Coordinates of C-alpha atoms and ligand atoms in Angstrom, one line a residue:
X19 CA -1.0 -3.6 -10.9
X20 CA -3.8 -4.9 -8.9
X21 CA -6.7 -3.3 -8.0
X22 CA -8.2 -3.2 -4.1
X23 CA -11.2 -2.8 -2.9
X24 CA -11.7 0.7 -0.7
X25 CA -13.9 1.7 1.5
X26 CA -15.7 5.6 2.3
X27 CA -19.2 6.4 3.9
X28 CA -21.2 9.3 3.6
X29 CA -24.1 10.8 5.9
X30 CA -26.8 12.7 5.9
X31 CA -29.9 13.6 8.5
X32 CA -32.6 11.8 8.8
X33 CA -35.8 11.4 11.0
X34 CA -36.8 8.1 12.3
X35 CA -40.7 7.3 12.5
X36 CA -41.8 5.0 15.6
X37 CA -41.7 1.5 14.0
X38 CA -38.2 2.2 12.8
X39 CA -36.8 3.4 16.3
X40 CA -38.6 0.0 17.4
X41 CA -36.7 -1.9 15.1
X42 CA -33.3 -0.2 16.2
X43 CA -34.1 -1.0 19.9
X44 CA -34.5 -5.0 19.0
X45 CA -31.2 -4.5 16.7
X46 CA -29.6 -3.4 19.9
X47 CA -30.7 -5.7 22.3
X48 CA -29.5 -8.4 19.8
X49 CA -26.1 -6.9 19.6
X50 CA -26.1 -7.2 23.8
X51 CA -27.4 -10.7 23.6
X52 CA -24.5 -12.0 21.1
X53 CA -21.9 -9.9 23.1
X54 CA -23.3 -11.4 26.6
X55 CA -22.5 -15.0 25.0
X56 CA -19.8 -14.3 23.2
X57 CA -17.9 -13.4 26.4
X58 CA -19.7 -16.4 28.7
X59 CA -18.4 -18.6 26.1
X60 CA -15.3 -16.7 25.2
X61 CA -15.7 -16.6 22.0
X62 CA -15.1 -13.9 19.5
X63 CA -14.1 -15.4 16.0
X64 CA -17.2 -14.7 13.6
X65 CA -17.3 -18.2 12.9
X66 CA -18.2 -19.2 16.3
X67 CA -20.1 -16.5 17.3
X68 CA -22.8 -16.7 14.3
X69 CA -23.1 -20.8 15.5
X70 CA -23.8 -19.5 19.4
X71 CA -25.9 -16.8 18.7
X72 CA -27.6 -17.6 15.8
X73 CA -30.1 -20.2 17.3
X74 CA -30.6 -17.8 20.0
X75 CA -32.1 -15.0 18.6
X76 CA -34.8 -17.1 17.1
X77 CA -36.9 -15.3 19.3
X78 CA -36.6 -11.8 17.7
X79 CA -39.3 -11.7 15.3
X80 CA -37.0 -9.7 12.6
X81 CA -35.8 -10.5 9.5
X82 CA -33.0 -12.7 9.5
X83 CA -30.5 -10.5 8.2
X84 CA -30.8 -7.9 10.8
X85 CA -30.0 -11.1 13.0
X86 CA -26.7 -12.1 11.0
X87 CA -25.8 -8.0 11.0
X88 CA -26.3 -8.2 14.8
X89 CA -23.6 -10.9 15.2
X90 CA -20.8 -9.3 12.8
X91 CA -21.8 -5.9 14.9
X92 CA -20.7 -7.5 17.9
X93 CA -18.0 -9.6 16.6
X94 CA -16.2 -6.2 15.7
X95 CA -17.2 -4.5 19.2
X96 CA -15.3 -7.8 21.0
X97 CA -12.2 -7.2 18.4
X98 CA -11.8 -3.8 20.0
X99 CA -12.4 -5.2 23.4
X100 CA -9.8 -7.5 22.3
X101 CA -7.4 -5.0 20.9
X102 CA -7.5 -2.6 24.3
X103 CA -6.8 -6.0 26.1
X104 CA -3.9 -6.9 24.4
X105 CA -2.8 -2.7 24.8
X106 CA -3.0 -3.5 28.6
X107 CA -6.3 -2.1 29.4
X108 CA -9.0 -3.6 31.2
X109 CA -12.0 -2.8 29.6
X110 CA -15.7 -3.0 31.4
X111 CA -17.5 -5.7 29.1
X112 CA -18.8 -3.8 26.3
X113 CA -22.7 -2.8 26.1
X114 CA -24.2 -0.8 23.0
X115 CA -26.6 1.6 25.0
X116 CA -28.1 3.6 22.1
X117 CA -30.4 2.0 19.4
X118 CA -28.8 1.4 15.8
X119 CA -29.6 -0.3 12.9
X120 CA -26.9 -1.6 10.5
X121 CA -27.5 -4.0 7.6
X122 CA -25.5 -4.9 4.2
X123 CA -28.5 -6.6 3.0
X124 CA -32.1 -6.4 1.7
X125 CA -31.6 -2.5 1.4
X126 CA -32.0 -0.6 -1.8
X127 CA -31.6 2.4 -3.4
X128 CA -34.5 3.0 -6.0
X129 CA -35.2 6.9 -7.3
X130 CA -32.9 8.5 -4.7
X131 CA -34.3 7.0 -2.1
X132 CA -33.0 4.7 0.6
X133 CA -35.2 2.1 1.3
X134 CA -34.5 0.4 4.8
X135 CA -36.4 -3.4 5.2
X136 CA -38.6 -3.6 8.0
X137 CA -40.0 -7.1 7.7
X138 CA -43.0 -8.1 6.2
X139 CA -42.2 -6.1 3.0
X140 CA -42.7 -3.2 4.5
X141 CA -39.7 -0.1 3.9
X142 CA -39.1 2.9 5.2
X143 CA -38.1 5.2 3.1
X144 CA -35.2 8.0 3.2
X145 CA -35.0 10.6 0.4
X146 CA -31.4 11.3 0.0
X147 CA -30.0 14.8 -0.3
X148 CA -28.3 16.3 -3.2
X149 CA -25.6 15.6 -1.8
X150 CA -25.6 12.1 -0.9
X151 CA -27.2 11.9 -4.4
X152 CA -24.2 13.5 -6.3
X153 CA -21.8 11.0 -5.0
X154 CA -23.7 7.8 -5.6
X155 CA -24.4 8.9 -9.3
X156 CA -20.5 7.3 -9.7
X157 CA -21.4 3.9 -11.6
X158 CA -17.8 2.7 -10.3
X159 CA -19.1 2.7 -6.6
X160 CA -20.9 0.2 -5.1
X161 CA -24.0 0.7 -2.1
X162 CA -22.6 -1.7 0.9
X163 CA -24.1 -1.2 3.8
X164 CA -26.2 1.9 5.7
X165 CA -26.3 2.3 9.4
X166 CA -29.0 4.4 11.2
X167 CA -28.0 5.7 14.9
X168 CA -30.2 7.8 17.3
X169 CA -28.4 11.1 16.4
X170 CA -30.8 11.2 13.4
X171 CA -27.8 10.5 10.8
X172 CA -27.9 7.6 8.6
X173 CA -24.2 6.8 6.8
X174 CA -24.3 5.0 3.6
X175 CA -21.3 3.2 3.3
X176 CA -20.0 2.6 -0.7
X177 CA -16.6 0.7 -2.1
X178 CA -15.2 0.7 -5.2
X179 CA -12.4 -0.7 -7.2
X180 CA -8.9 1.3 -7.4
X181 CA -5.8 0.4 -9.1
X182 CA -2.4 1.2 -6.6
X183 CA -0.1 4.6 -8.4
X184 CA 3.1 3.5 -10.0
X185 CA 4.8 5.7 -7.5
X186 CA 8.3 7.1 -8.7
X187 CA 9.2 8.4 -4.8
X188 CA 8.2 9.6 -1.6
X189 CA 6.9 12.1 0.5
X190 CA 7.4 12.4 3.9
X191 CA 4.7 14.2 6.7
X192 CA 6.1 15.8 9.8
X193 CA 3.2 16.5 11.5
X194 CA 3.8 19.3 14.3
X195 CA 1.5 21.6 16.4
X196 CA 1.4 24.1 14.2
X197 CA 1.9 22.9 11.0
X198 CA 1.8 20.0 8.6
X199 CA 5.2 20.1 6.3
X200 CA 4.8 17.3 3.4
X201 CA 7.8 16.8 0.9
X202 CA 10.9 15.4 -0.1
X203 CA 14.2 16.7 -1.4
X204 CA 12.9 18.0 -4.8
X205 CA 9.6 20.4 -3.0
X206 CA 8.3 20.8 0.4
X207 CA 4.6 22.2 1.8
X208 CA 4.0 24.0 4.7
X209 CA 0.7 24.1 6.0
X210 CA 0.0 26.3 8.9
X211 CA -2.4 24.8 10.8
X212 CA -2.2 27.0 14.0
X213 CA -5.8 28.3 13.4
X214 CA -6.6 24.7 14.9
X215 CA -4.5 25.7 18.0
X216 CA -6.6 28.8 18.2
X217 CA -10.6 27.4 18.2
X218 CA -9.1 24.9 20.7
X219 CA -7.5 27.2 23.3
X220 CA -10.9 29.7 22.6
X221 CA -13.0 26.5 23.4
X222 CA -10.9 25.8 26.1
X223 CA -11.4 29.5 27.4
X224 CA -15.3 29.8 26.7
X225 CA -16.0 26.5 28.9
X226 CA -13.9 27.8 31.1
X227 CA -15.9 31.0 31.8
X228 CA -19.0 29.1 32.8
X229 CA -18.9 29.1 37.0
X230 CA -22.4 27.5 37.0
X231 CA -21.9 24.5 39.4
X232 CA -24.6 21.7 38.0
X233 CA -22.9 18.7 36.4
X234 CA -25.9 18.5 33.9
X235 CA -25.6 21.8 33.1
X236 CA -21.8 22.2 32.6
X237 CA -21.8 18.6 30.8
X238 CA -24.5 19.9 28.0
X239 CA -22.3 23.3 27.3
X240 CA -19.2 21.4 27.2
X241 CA -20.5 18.9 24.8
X242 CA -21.6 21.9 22.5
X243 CA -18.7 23.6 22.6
X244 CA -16.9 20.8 22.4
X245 CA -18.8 19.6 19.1
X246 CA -18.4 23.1 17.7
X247 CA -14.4 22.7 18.6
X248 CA -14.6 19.7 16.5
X249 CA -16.5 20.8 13.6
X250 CA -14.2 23.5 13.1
X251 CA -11.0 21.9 13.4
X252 CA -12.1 18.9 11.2
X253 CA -13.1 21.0 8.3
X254 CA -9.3 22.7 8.6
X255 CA -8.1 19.2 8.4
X256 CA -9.9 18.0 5.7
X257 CA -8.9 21.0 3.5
X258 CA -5.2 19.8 4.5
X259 CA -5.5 16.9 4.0
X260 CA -7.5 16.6 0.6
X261 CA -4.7 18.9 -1.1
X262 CA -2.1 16.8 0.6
X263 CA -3.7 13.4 -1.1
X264 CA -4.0 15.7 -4.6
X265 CA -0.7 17.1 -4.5
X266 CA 0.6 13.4 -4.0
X267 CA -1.2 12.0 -6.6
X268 CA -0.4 14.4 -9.3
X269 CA 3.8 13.7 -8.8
X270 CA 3.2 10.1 -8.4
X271 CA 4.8 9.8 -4.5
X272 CA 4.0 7.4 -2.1
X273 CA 3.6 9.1 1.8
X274 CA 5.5 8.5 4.6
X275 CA 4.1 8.6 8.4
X276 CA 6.4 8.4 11.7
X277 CA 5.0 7.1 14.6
X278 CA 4.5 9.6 16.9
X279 CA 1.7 8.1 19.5
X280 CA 4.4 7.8 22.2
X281 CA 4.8 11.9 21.8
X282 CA 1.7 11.8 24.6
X283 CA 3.4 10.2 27.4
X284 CA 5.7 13.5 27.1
X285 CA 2.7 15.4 28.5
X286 CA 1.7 13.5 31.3
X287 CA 0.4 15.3 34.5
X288 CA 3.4 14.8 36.7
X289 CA 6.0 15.6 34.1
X290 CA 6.2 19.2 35.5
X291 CA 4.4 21.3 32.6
X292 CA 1.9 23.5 33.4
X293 CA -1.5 22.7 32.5
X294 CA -2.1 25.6 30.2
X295 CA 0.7 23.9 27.7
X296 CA -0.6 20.2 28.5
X297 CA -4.0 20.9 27.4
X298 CA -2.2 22.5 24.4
X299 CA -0.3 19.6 23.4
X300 CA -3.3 17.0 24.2
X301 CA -5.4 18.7 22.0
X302 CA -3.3 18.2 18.8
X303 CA -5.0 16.4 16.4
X304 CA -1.9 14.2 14.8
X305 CA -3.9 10.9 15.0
X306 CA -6.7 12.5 12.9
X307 CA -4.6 14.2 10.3
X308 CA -3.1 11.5 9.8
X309 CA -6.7 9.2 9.3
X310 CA -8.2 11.7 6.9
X311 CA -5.0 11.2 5.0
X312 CA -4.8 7.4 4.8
X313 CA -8.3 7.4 3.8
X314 CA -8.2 9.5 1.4
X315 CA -4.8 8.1 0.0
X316 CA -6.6 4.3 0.0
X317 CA -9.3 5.9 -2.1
X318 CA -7.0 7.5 -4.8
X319 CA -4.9 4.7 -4.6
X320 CA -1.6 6.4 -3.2
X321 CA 0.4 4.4 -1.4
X322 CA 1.1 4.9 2.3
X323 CA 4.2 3.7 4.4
X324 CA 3.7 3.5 8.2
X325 CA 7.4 3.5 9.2
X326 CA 8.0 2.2 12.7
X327 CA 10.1 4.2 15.5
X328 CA 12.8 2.2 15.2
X329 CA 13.1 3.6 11.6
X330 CA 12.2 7.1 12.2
X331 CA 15.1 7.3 14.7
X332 CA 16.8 10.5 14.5
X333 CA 14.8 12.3 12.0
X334 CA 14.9 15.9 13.8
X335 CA 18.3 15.6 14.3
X336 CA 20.3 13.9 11.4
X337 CA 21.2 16.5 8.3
X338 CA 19.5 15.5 5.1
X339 CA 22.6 16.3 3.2
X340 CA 25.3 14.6 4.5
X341 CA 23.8 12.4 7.4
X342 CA 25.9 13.8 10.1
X343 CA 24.3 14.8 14.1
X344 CA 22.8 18.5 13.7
X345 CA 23.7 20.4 16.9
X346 CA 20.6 22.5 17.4
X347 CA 20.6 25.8 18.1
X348 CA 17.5 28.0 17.6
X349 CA 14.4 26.3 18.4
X350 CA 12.9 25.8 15.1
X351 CA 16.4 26.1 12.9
X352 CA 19.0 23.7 12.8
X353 CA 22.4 23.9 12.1
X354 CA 24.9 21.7 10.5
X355 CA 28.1 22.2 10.9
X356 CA 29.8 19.9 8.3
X357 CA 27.4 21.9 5.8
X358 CA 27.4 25.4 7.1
X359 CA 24.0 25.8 6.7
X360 CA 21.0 26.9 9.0
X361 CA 17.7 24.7 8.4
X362 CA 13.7 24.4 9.0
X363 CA 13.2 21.5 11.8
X364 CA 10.3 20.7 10.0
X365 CA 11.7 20.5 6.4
X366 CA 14.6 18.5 8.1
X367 CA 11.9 16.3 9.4
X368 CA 10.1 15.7 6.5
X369 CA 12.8 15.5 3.9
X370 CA 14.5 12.7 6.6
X371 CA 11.0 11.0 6.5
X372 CA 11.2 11.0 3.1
X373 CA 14.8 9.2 2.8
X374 CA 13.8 6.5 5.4
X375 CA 10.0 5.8 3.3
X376 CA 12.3 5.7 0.3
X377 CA 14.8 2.7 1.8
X378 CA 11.2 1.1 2.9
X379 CA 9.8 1.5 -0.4
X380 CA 13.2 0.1 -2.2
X381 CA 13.2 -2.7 0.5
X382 CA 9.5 -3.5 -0.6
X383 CA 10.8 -3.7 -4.5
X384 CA 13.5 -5.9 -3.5
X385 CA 16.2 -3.0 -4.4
X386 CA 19.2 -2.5 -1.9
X387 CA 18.5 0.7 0.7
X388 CA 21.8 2.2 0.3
X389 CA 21.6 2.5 -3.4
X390 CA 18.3 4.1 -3.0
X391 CA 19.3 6.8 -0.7
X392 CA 18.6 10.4 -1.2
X393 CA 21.1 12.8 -3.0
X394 CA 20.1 16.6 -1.7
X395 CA 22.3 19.0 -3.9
X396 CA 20.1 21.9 -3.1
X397 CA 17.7 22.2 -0.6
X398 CA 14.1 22.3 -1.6
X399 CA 12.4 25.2 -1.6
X400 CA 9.5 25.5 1.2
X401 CA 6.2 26.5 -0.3
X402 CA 4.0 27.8 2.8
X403 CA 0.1 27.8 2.7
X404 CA -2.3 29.4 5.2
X405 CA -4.4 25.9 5.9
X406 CA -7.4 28.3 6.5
X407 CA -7.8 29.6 3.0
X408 CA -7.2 26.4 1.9
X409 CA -10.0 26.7 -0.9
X410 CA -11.5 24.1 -3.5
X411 CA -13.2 25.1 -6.7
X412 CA -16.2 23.1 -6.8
X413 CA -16.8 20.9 -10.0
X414 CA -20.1 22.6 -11.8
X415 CA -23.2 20.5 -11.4
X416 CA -25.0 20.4 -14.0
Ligands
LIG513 ZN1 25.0 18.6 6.8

């Protein structure tokens, strides 16, 4: 089996002293510099970006690294450019407006603490936290990179090595508004996450309240309720979506993902919903459950299958038992006819997205799809879990 390199980061505060936020300004004005030629001389490979830019910055009297870290900052900036481009959009040319500081080189890490090059050597130094510490005390990881940004946070960035999981089948994730339902034909998970729903309609509500009419003023309580909204939601999701990465790795399955971005256009203004259940819909976080998940399946070494819409046709509505059109009746119970038998949507959903990862994992091992293709005798039981008590014993340090 071979091993891949994964990425995480971790952050932690910081406070920046004068000569460092100096250094971060240059950092950014090199990063507009390279993007300015890079799209005069439309370029955006790496390559030919470090042999335009490079001679230019001689200038900047930094350390070359922070020069070379400028150029690969802005390469990725014009990939996104690129990327919205390509989506249709026409992006204003890009232009880094708050100070940073990235570098993957002359950094180290000596008696917990961060040392970050400032030329001449000269360091400034950041004690880590214990909990910062903890993690880096893994002699499998590697220190890459850190990056320092204005909102006092500086994010360590570490790899390390993981073998892929022999996995022996597949899971599938329907992700809905109110839940999260992970599982195949063998056992299914329900998490509720409608708590998430909740802290956003509340959010919604509070920021609604305030009739104040100053821009300034409304824009600094949104942002704080708004960063409150998404502190609270995130930690739901990470709970969710660490025990969904655990439960996967202990039965050795592989997950399964629909592609569901086109579910927005269905709330559009214009398509005749009110705007009470648009701002509901919108605020569903299914792109972020499904990061967290990734991310923490890479790390574990789970596999994940990103199955396309072409493949996911039909899932809601096709019975897992003997593949024949459910009529639907109830709005979150199906019934199939040929069967008898009432079912969950969701646990339809999933165990469908499980069949279809299964023919794409069989495909991938060269096996025929058909042969491969789920036999539900009995169907699974659901196992439902409040996503809110969602609790983690913590490993004793000592
Ligand atoms: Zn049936």
């Amino acid at each position: 089996m071979s091993a891949v390199t994964v990425v995480k980061c971790v952050k932690q505060p910081y406070l920046p002293n004068e000569k460092t936020l100096a250094m971060m300004e240059t950092f950014r004005q090199m990063v507009n510099d390279c993007v300015r030629i890079a799209l005069q001389n439309n370029a955006s490979t790496m390559k030919k970006l470090s042999k335009l830019c490079y001679p230019l910055l001689a200038n900047y009297d930094v350390v070359s690294y922070y020069k070379l870290c400028a150029i690969s900052h802005a390469a990725g900036i014009l990939a996104n450019r690129k990327k919205s481009i390509k989506r249709g959009l026409q992006p204003r040319q890009p232009y880094a407006t708050r100070p940073l500081l990235i570098s993957c080189y002359g950094f180290k890490i000596e008696n917990d603490v961060l040392k970050v090059p400032l030329g001449d050597r000269q360091y400034f130094d950041i004690p880590l936290n214990a909990y910062v510490k903890n993690i880096l005390t893994d002699p499998s990881l590697q220190v890459r990179s850190f990056t320092l940004t204005t909102s006092n946070t500086v994010s360590i960035c570490y790899s390390k090595e993981v073998a892929e999981i022999e996995c022996t089948g597949v899971e599938g994730v329907d992700r809905n508004l109110r839940n999260l339902t992970v599982g195949n034909n063998k056992n299914v998970m329900q998490y509720d996450l409608s708590k998430a729903v909740g802290i956003a309609e509340n959010t919604r509500s509070i920021v609604k309240s305030f009739k104040r009419n100053d821009v300034r003023i409304r824009k600094k309580i949104t942002s704080k309720y708004g960063r409150r909204r998404k502190s609270r939601i995130g930690q739901l999701l990470h709970h969710v979506s660490k025990a969904v990465v655990q439960e996967a790795k202990q039965n050795k399955v592989a997950i399964a993902f629909e592609d569901i971005r086109h579910i927005r256009r269905l709330y559009q203004r214009g398509n005749g919903q009110g705007k009470n259940y648009r701002s509901k819909m919108n605020g569903w976080s299914l792109a972020e459950i499904k990061r967290l998940i990734t991310y923490k399946a890479e790390w574990e070494g789970v596999r994940i299958f990103q199955l396309s819409i072409k493949e996911t046709r039909g899932t809601s509505q096709l019975c897992p038992r003997c593949r024949k059109k459910i009529t639907q009746v109830d709005r979150r119970q199906l019934y199939c006819a040929e069967c008898k038998k009432w079912m969950d949507r969701d646990l339809v959903a999933a165990m469908n997205l499980s069949i279809r990862g299964l023919a794409r994992f069989a495909s991938s091992q060269g096996l025929a799809g058909e042969a491969m293709r789920g036999n539900v005798e009995k169907e699974p039981l659901i196992l439902r879990v409040d996503a809110s008590k969602l609790t983690f014993r913590r490993k004793p340090t000592s």
